[in-house]
């Protein structure tokens, strides 16, 4: 007995695990290719991907396109496994990132942080890229299915349902985060039910993938039993040697205690979950000052009222400069005890899954 496969259209992943796309710069070609090589789905995060380009401040759009091309090509050189790109709908360069991903032959686009209502409009004849919205409610699934059907005669190739235990920006109001009504356990069956009528119309499955707070093989077993086709995991993959972040970023997870992982109010107007450190303490105490915005990367960010630039803070964190930034993290990040290889992580997930599935 082994992990079941995850099928998204004609793509078949050997294991039902998608590595979550983590920006800024946390999941690039290094991590994505390592996960794809082990039979999972590796994902490159497009948000501010051009942060290392010399002209990122003066030539934002082209710098990001160039960097995404380079990361996709680098990942492709290392593996013939399944590679996706995570693109936030809220990005001001959403359109550039989608076009580049399709042109470069990315296997899947994962689109969240807003409803990607026009996504199928980017597919050109012969494009094989699968389109997978990231949602946090059954209502969002229904809205997307109806819109895509009426406008493009196309239905999502799968859905990722992200619950309130995820790291980073959350698609929930602050008061919903700890409300059991909005838990992943509640939402996944609702989405599966909602998607059923559209599967009949499409005459094909629309797999539902559970995300947010999934930590071990027992969690994977729980959601597969519920009818999910697979899971998406972000936090666990940060604590791997192949993750593209600085070792000091990864160490924040190893060192974090449960009380260090808190909900913050992000400058982009959403709640987010992060590891509290000196930088966020300063923000809380009103010590950050407004700044000039060189990027305008997120459409909902009003930099004139913001205490700090989230793009810059996340770039600094990726580089390990945690006094000038902070690490986003899932609710269970404090359970991480050491940095391991992607191969070791997947083997341990497999062991704990088989134990749970056999019981």
Short mmCIF file of C-alpha atoms in Angstrom, two decimals:
data_model
loop_
_atom_site.label_atom_id
_atom_site.label_comp_id
_atom_site.label_asym_id
_atom_site.label_seq_id
_atom_site.Cartn_x
_atom_site.Cartn_y
_atom_site.Cartn_z
CA UNK A 1 0.00 0.00 0.00
CA UNK A 2 1.22 3.49 -0.82
CA UNK A 3 -0.02 7.04 -1.24
CA UNK A 4 -2.81 7.30 -3.83
CA UNK A 5 -2.06 9.32 -6.97
CA UNK A 6 -3.44 12.80 -7.56
CA UNK A 7 -4.92 13.30 -11.02
CA UNK A 8 -5.63 16.74 -12.42
CA UNK A 9 -6.83 16.21 -15.98
CA UNK A 10 -4.10 14.29 -17.79
CA UNK A 11 -1.50 15.18 -15.14
CA UNK A 12 -0.79 12.38 -12.70
CA UNK A 13 1.20 13.11 -9.53
CA UNK A 14 2.58 9.99 -7.85
CA UNK A 15 1.73 11.37 -4.42
CA UNK A 16 -1.34 13.46 -3.48
CA UNK A 17 0.74 16.39 -2.22
CA UNK A 18 1.01 19.88 -3.71
CA UNK A 19 3.71 22.12 -2.25
CA UNK A 20 2.08 25.47 -1.54
CA UNK A 21 3.37 28.48 -3.46
CA UNK A 22 5.10 30.73 -0.94
CA UNK A 23 6.14 34.27 -1.68
CA UNK A 24 8.18 36.30 -1.54
CA UNK A 25 10.90 34.05 -2.94
CA UNK A 26 10.39 31.17 -0.48
CA UNK A 27 9.36 28.66 -3.13
CA UNK A 28 11.30 29.10 -6.36
CA UNK A 29 12.93 26.56 -8.69
CA UNK A 30 14.98 24.90 -5.92
CA UNK A 31 12.05 23.78 -3.78
CA UNK A 32 9.56 23.27 -6.61
CA UNK A 33 11.87 20.99 -8.61
CA UNK A 34 12.76 18.93 -5.50
CA UNK A 35 9.08 18.30 -4.73
CA UNK A 36 8.25 17.49 -8.36
CA UNK A 37 11.17 15.07 -8.46
CA UNK A 38 9.71 13.15 -5.49
CA UNK A 39 6.37 12.75 -7.30
CA UNK A 40 4.48 15.68 -5.77
CA UNK A 41 3.49 18.93 -7.47
CA UNK A 42 6.14 21.64 -7.06
CA UNK A 43 5.02 25.26 -7.11
CA UNK A 44 6.92 28.50 -7.80
CA UNK A 45 5.44 31.66 -6.21
CA UNK A 46 5.17 34.56 -8.67
CA UNK A 47 4.70 37.38 -6.11
CA UNK A 48 7.66 39.80 -6.37
CA UNK A 49 9.69 37.05 -8.02
CA UNK A 50 11.93 39.67 -9.63
CA UNK A 51 13.15 40.96 -6.25
CA UNK A 52 16.76 40.07 -7.07
CA UNK A 53 16.80 41.83 -10.45
CA UNK A 54 18.91 45.03 -10.54
CA UNK A 55 16.08 46.97 -12.26
CA UNK A 56 13.21 45.80 -10.01
CA UNK A 57 12.55 49.37 -8.79
CA UNK A 58 12.71 51.07 -12.20
CA UNK A 59 11.39 48.30 -14.46
CA UNK A 60 9.03 46.32 -12.24
CA UNK A 61 7.05 44.51 -14.92
CA UNK A 62 9.91 43.26 -17.07
CA UNK A 63 12.09 42.33 -14.10
CA UNK A 64 9.35 40.02 -12.80
CA UNK A 65 8.66 38.43 -16.20
CA UNK A 66 12.38 37.76 -16.66
CA UNK A 67 12.73 36.19 -13.22
CA UNK A 68 9.66 33.95 -13.64
CA UNK A 69 10.96 32.71 -17.00
CA UNK A 70 14.31 31.95 -15.46
CA UNK A 71 12.88 30.07 -12.45
CA UNK A 72 10.53 27.98 -14.58
CA UNK A 73 13.36 27.05 -16.96
CA UNK A 74 15.72 26.25 -14.08
CA UNK A 75 13.12 24.00 -12.45
CA UNK A 76 12.40 22.27 -15.75
CA UNK A 77 16.10 21.49 -16.19
CA UNK A 78 16.13 19.67 -12.86
CA UNK A 79 12.96 17.60 -13.23
CA UNK A 80 10.37 16.32 -15.64
CA UNK A 81 7.83 16.20 -12.78
CA UNK A 82 4.76 18.44 -12.43
CA UNK A 83 5.47 22.15 -11.94
CA UNK A 84 2.98 24.88 -11.13
CA UNK A 85 3.02 28.63 -10.54
CA UNK A 86 1.09 30.35 -7.75
CA UNK A 87 -0.18 33.77 -8.88
CA UNK A 88 -2.15 36.07 -6.59
CA UNK A 89 -5.12 37.71 -8.29
CA UNK A 90 -4.35 40.82 -6.21
CA UNK A 91 -0.96 41.30 -7.93
CA UNK A 92 -0.84 44.35 -10.17
CA UNK A 93 1.15 42.23 -12.66
CA UNK A 94 -1.24 39.24 -12.49
CA UNK A 95 -1.76 39.34 -16.25
CA UNK A 96 2.01 39.34 -17.03
CA UNK A 97 2.60 36.42 -14.68
CA UNK A 98 -0.25 34.34 -16.15
CA UNK A 99 0.86 34.96 -19.75
CA UNK A 100 4.48 34.12 -18.92
CA UNK A 101 3.49 30.90 -17.09
CA UNK A 102 1.39 29.69 -20.03
CA UNK A 103 4.04 30.66 -22.58
CA UNK A 104 6.74 28.82 -20.60
CA UNK A 105 4.55 25.72 -20.44
CA UNK A 106 3.86 25.63 -16.69
CA UNK A 107 1.72 22.57 -15.96
CA UNK A 108 -0.66 24.36 -13.59
CA UNK A 109 -1.56 27.89 -12.51
CA UNK A 110 -2.83 28.19 -8.93
CA UNK A 111 -4.66 31.51 -8.52
CA UNK A 112 -5.84 32.85 -5.16
CA UNK A 113 -6.05 36.10 -3.16
CA UNK A 114 -9.13 37.15 -5.10
CA UNK A 115 -11.43 35.39 -7.58
CA UNK A 116 -9.65 34.71 -10.91
CA UNK A 117 -12.79 35.33 -12.97
CA UNK A 118 -11.00 36.01 -16.27
CA UNK A 119 -8.30 33.30 -16.03
CA UNK A 120 -9.48 31.00 -18.87
CA UNK A 121 -9.36 34.01 -21.24
CA UNK A 122 -5.55 33.71 -21.23
CA UNK A 123 -5.47 30.17 -22.61
CA UNK A 124 -4.49 30.12 -26.26
CA UNK A 125 -5.12 27.19 -28.61
CA UNK A 126 -2.84 24.33 -27.76
CA UNK A 127 -2.04 25.61 -24.24
CA UNK A 128 -1.93 22.67 -21.84
CA UNK A 129 -1.68 24.66 -18.59
CA UNK A 130 -4.30 23.59 -16.04
CA UNK A 131 -6.18 26.29 -14.12
CA UNK A 132 -6.76 25.78 -10.40
CA UNK A 133 -8.39 28.52 -8.30
CA UNK A 134 -7.57 28.74 -4.57
CA UNK A 135 -10.75 29.46 -2.62
CA UNK A 136 -11.95 29.45 0.98
CA UNK A 137 -15.69 28.80 0.57
CA UNK A 138 -18.17 26.74 -1.43
CA UNK A 139 -19.79 29.97 -2.53
CA UNK A 140 -16.56 31.09 -4.22
CA UNK A 141 -16.37 27.71 -6.02
CA UNK A 142 -19.91 28.15 -7.38
CA UNK A 143 -19.28 31.76 -8.50
CA UNK A 144 -16.11 30.76 -10.39
CA UNK A 145 -17.72 27.71 -12.03
CA UNK A 146 -20.75 29.69 -13.23
CA UNK A 147 -18.68 32.63 -14.49
CA UNK A 148 -16.14 30.44 -16.32
CA UNK A 149 -18.88 28.33 -17.88
CA UNK A 150 -20.88 31.28 -19.17
CA UNK A 151 -17.91 33.35 -20.36
CA UNK A 152 -15.42 30.73 -21.55
CA UNK A 153 -17.27 27.40 -21.63
CA UNK A 154 -14.51 26.17 -19.30
CA UNK A 155 -14.52 24.73 -15.80
CA UNK A 156 -11.66 24.67 -13.28
CA UNK A 157 -9.32 21.69 -13.58
CA UNK A 158 -9.33 21.44 -9.77
CA UNK A 159 -9.87 23.60 -6.69
CA UNK A 160 -7.57 24.19 -3.73
CA UNK A 161 -9.64 24.92 -0.62
CA UNK A 162 -7.59 26.89 1.88
CA UNK A 163 -8.75 26.92 5.48
CA UNK A 164 -8.02 29.44 8.24
CA UNK A 165 -4.98 27.58 9.64
CA UNK A 166 -2.85 28.50 6.60
CA UNK A 167 0.18 30.77 6.71
CA UNK A 168 0.42 34.11 4.95
CA UNK A 169 -2.61 36.09 3.82
CA UNK A 170 -5.92 34.51 4.70
CA UNK A 171 -9.22 34.81 2.83
CA UNK A 172 -11.18 35.22 6.05
CA UNK A 173 -12.40 38.03 8.27
CA UNK A 174 -10.50 38.10 11.59
CA UNK A 175 -13.53 36.85 13.53
CA UNK A 176 -13.94 33.83 11.20
CA UNK A 177 -10.42 32.47 11.74
CA UNK A 178 -11.19 30.56 14.95
CA UNK A 179 -14.88 29.98 14.20
CA UNK A 180 -15.48 26.21 13.71
CA UNK A 181 -18.07 27.06 11.01
CA UNK A 182 -15.21 28.18 8.74
CA UNK A 183 -12.86 25.29 9.51
CA UNK A 184 -11.29 23.30 6.68
CA UNK A 185 -13.10 20.18 7.95
CA UNK A 186 -16.41 21.99 7.39
CA UNK A 187 -15.52 23.65 4.08
CA UNK A 188 -13.98 20.75 2.14
CA UNK A 189 -17.19 18.62 2.10
CA UNK A 190 -19.22 21.72 1.18
CA UNK A 191 -16.97 22.44 -1.81
CA UNK A 192 -17.03 18.77 -2.92
CA UNK A 193 -20.85 18.91 -2.81
CA UNK A 194 -21.00 22.22 -4.73
CA UNK A 195 -18.60 21.04 -7.42
CA UNK A 196 -20.54 17.80 -8.04
CA UNK A 197 -23.15 19.35 -10.35
CA UNK A 198 -20.41 21.00 -12.42
CA UNK A 199 -18.53 17.70 -12.70
CA UNK A 200 -21.67 16.23 -14.27
CA UNK A 201 -21.83 19.09 -16.77
CA UNK A 202 -18.12 18.73 -17.60
CA UNK A 203 -18.30 14.92 -17.70
CA UNK A 204 -15.01 14.85 -15.80
CA UNK A 205 -13.84 15.06 -12.19
CA UNK A 206 -12.96 18.42 -10.64
CA UNK A 207 -10.63 17.34 -7.82
CA UNK A 208 -10.82 19.24 -4.54
CA UNK A 209 -7.53 19.70 -2.67
CA UNK A 210 -7.42 20.55 1.05
CA UNK A 211 -4.98 23.19 2.32
CA UNK A 212 -4.16 25.14 5.46
CA UNK A 213 -2.70 23.59 8.59
CA UNK A 214 -2.08 20.12 7.14
CA UNK A 215 0.95 18.84 8.99
CA UNK A 216 1.41 15.07 8.80
CA UNK A 217 0.25 11.85 7.16
CA UNK A 218 -2.66 11.49 9.59
CA UNK A 219 -3.99 14.86 8.37
CA UNK A 220 -3.57 13.72 4.76
CA UNK A 221 -5.50 10.53 5.56
CA UNK A 222 -8.26 12.52 7.27
CA UNK A 223 -8.92 14.74 4.25
CA UNK A 224 -8.62 11.95 1.68
CA UNK A 225 -11.25 10.00 3.66
CA UNK A 226 -13.43 13.10 3.48
CA UNK A 227 -13.31 12.97 -0.30
CA UNK A 228 -10.45 15.38 -1.04
CA UNK A 229 -8.25 14.25 -3.93
CA UNK A 230 -5.08 15.55 -2.28
CA UNK A 231 -3.60 18.16 0.03
CA UNK A 232 -1.52 21.29 -0.33
CA UNK A 233 1.23 21.91 2.24
CA UNK A 234 3.37 25.02 2.58
CA UNK A 235 4.79 25.30 6.09
CA UNK A 236 6.36 21.81 6.17
CA UNK A 237 8.30 22.50 2.98
CA UNK A 238 9.87 25.68 4.40
CA UNK A 239 11.83 23.52 6.85
CA UNK A 240 13.68 21.68 4.07
CA UNK A 241 17.23 22.07 2.77
CA UNK A 242 15.90 22.70 -0.74
CA UNK A 243 13.57 25.56 0.25
CA UNK A 244 14.77 28.77 -1.45
CA UNK A 245 14.75 30.91 1.71
CA UNK A 246 17.83 31.82 3.76
CA UNK A 247 18.63 29.28 6.53
CA UNK A 248 17.84 31.98 9.12
CA UNK A 249 14.27 32.17 7.77
CA UNK A 250 13.87 28.40 8.18
CA UNK A 251 15.33 28.60 11.71
CA UNK A 252 12.48 30.93 12.78
CA UNK A 253 10.14 27.94 12.37
CA UNK A 254 12.40 25.61 14.34
CA UNK A 255 12.74 28.16 17.16
CA UNK A 256 9.07 29.29 17.20
CA UNK A 257 6.82 28.45 20.12
CA UNK A 258 3.06 28.11 19.67
CA UNK A 259 2.43 31.59 21.12
CA UNK A 260 4.87 33.17 18.61
CA UNK A 261 2.55 32.40 15.70
CA UNK A 262 -0.07 35.10 15.54
CA UNK A 263 -2.57 36.81 13.27
CA UNK A 264 -1.39 40.18 11.99
CA UNK A 265 -3.12 42.88 9.99
CA UNK A 266 -1.29 43.13 6.67
CA UNK A 267 -0.89 46.41 4.75
CA UNK A 268 -2.80 44.78 1.88
CA UNK A 269 -5.96 44.83 3.98
CA UNK A 270 -6.14 41.14 4.89
CA UNK A 271 -5.36 39.23 8.06
CA UNK A 272 -2.20 37.12 7.81
CA UNK A 273 -0.48 34.53 10.00
CA UNK A 274 3.17 35.10 10.83
CA UNK A 275 5.92 34.40 13.36
CA UNK A 276 6.10 37.41 15.68
CA UNK A 277 9.61 38.88 15.96
CA UNK A 278 11.33 42.23 16.51
CA UNK A 279 10.03 43.74 13.25
CA UNK A 280 6.35 43.04 13.94
CA UNK A 281 6.77 44.11 17.59
CA UNK A 282 8.03 47.47 16.32
CA UNK A 283 5.04 47.77 13.99
CA UNK A 284 2.70 47.00 16.91
CA UNK A 285 4.39 49.72 18.96
CA UNK A 286 3.96 52.23 16.15
CA UNK A 287 7.69 52.48 15.36
CA UNK A 288 7.48 52.04 11.57
CA UNK A 289 7.19 55.07 9.33
CA UNK A 290 5.51 55.42 5.93
CA UNK A 291 7.84 55.07 2.94
CA UNK A 292 7.97 55.62 -0.78
CA UNK A 293 6.55 52.65 -2.66
CA UNK A 294 8.89 51.55 -5.45
CA UNK A 295 6.79 48.58 -6.59
CA UNK A 296 3.02 48.93 -6.15
CA UNK A 297 2.86 45.13 -6.26
CA UNK A 298 -0.58 44.56 -4.67
CA UNK A 299 -3.63 46.40 -5.97
CA UNK A 300 -5.31 46.65 -2.53
CA UNK A 301 -2.28 48.15 -0.77
CA UNK A 302 -2.50 51.87 0.08
CA UNK A 303 1.13 52.66 0.77
CA UNK A 304 0.33 56.19 1.98
CA UNK A 305 -1.42 54.70 5.04
CA UNK A 306 0.72 51.62 5.49
CA UNK A 307 3.18 51.33 8.40
CA UNK A 308 5.62 49.35 6.22
CA UNK A 309 6.09 47.91 2.73
CA UNK A 310 5.08 44.27 2.82
CA UNK A 311 7.00 43.51 -0.39
CA UNK A 312 10.21 44.82 1.15
CA UNK A 313 9.58 43.15 4.53
CA UNK A 314 9.09 39.75 2.86
CA UNK A 315 12.13 40.19 0.59
CA UNK A 316 14.24 40.98 3.68
CA UNK A 317 12.89 37.92 5.48
CA UNK A 318 13.69 35.67 2.52
CA UNK A 319 17.28 36.94 2.72
CA UNK A 320 17.36 36.15 6.45
CA UNK A 321 17.27 39.82 7.53
CA UNK A 322 14.59 39.22 10.14
CA UNK A 323 15.04 42.52 11.94
CA UNK A 324 13.84 44.20 8.76
CA UNK A 325 11.11 41.70 7.93
CA UNK A 326 9.12 38.70 9.15
CA UNK A 327 8.24 35.13 8.23
CA UNK A 328 4.71 34.14 7.31
CA UNK A 329 3.87 30.68 8.71
CA UNK A 330 1.01 28.22 9.09
CA UNK A 331 -0.65 27.61 12.47
CA UNK A 332 1.40 24.43 13.03
CA UNK A 333 4.83 25.88 12.22
CA UNK A 334 5.84 25.66 15.92
CA UNK A 335 5.72 21.84 15.59
CA UNK A 336 8.69 21.91 13.19
CA UNK A 337 11.74 20.58 15.05
CA UNK A 338 14.45 20.39 12.41
CA UNK A 339 15.38 21.10 8.81
CA UNK A 340 15.24 17.96 6.64
CA UNK A 341 15.49 17.16 2.94
CA UNK A 342 12.36 17.10 0.76
CA UNK A 343 12.92 13.37 0.30
CA UNK A 344 13.04 12.76 4.06
CA UNK A 345 9.94 14.89 4.62
CA UNK A 346 7.93 13.01 2.00
CA UNK A 347 9.09 9.66 3.39
CA UNK A 348 7.96 10.66 6.88
CA UNK A 349 4.59 11.86 5.51
CA UNK A 350 4.24 8.51 3.74
CA UNK A 351 5.02 6.55 6.96
CA UNK A 352 2.55 8.49 9.06
CA UNK A 353 -0.08 8.30 6.28
CA UNK A 354 0.24 4.51 6.01
CA UNK A 355 0.00 4.20 9.78
CA UNK A 356 -3.18 6.30 9.86
CA UNK A 357 -4.72 4.68 6.76
CA UNK A 358 -4.05 1.20 8.12
CA UNK A 359 -5.64 1.91 11.49
#
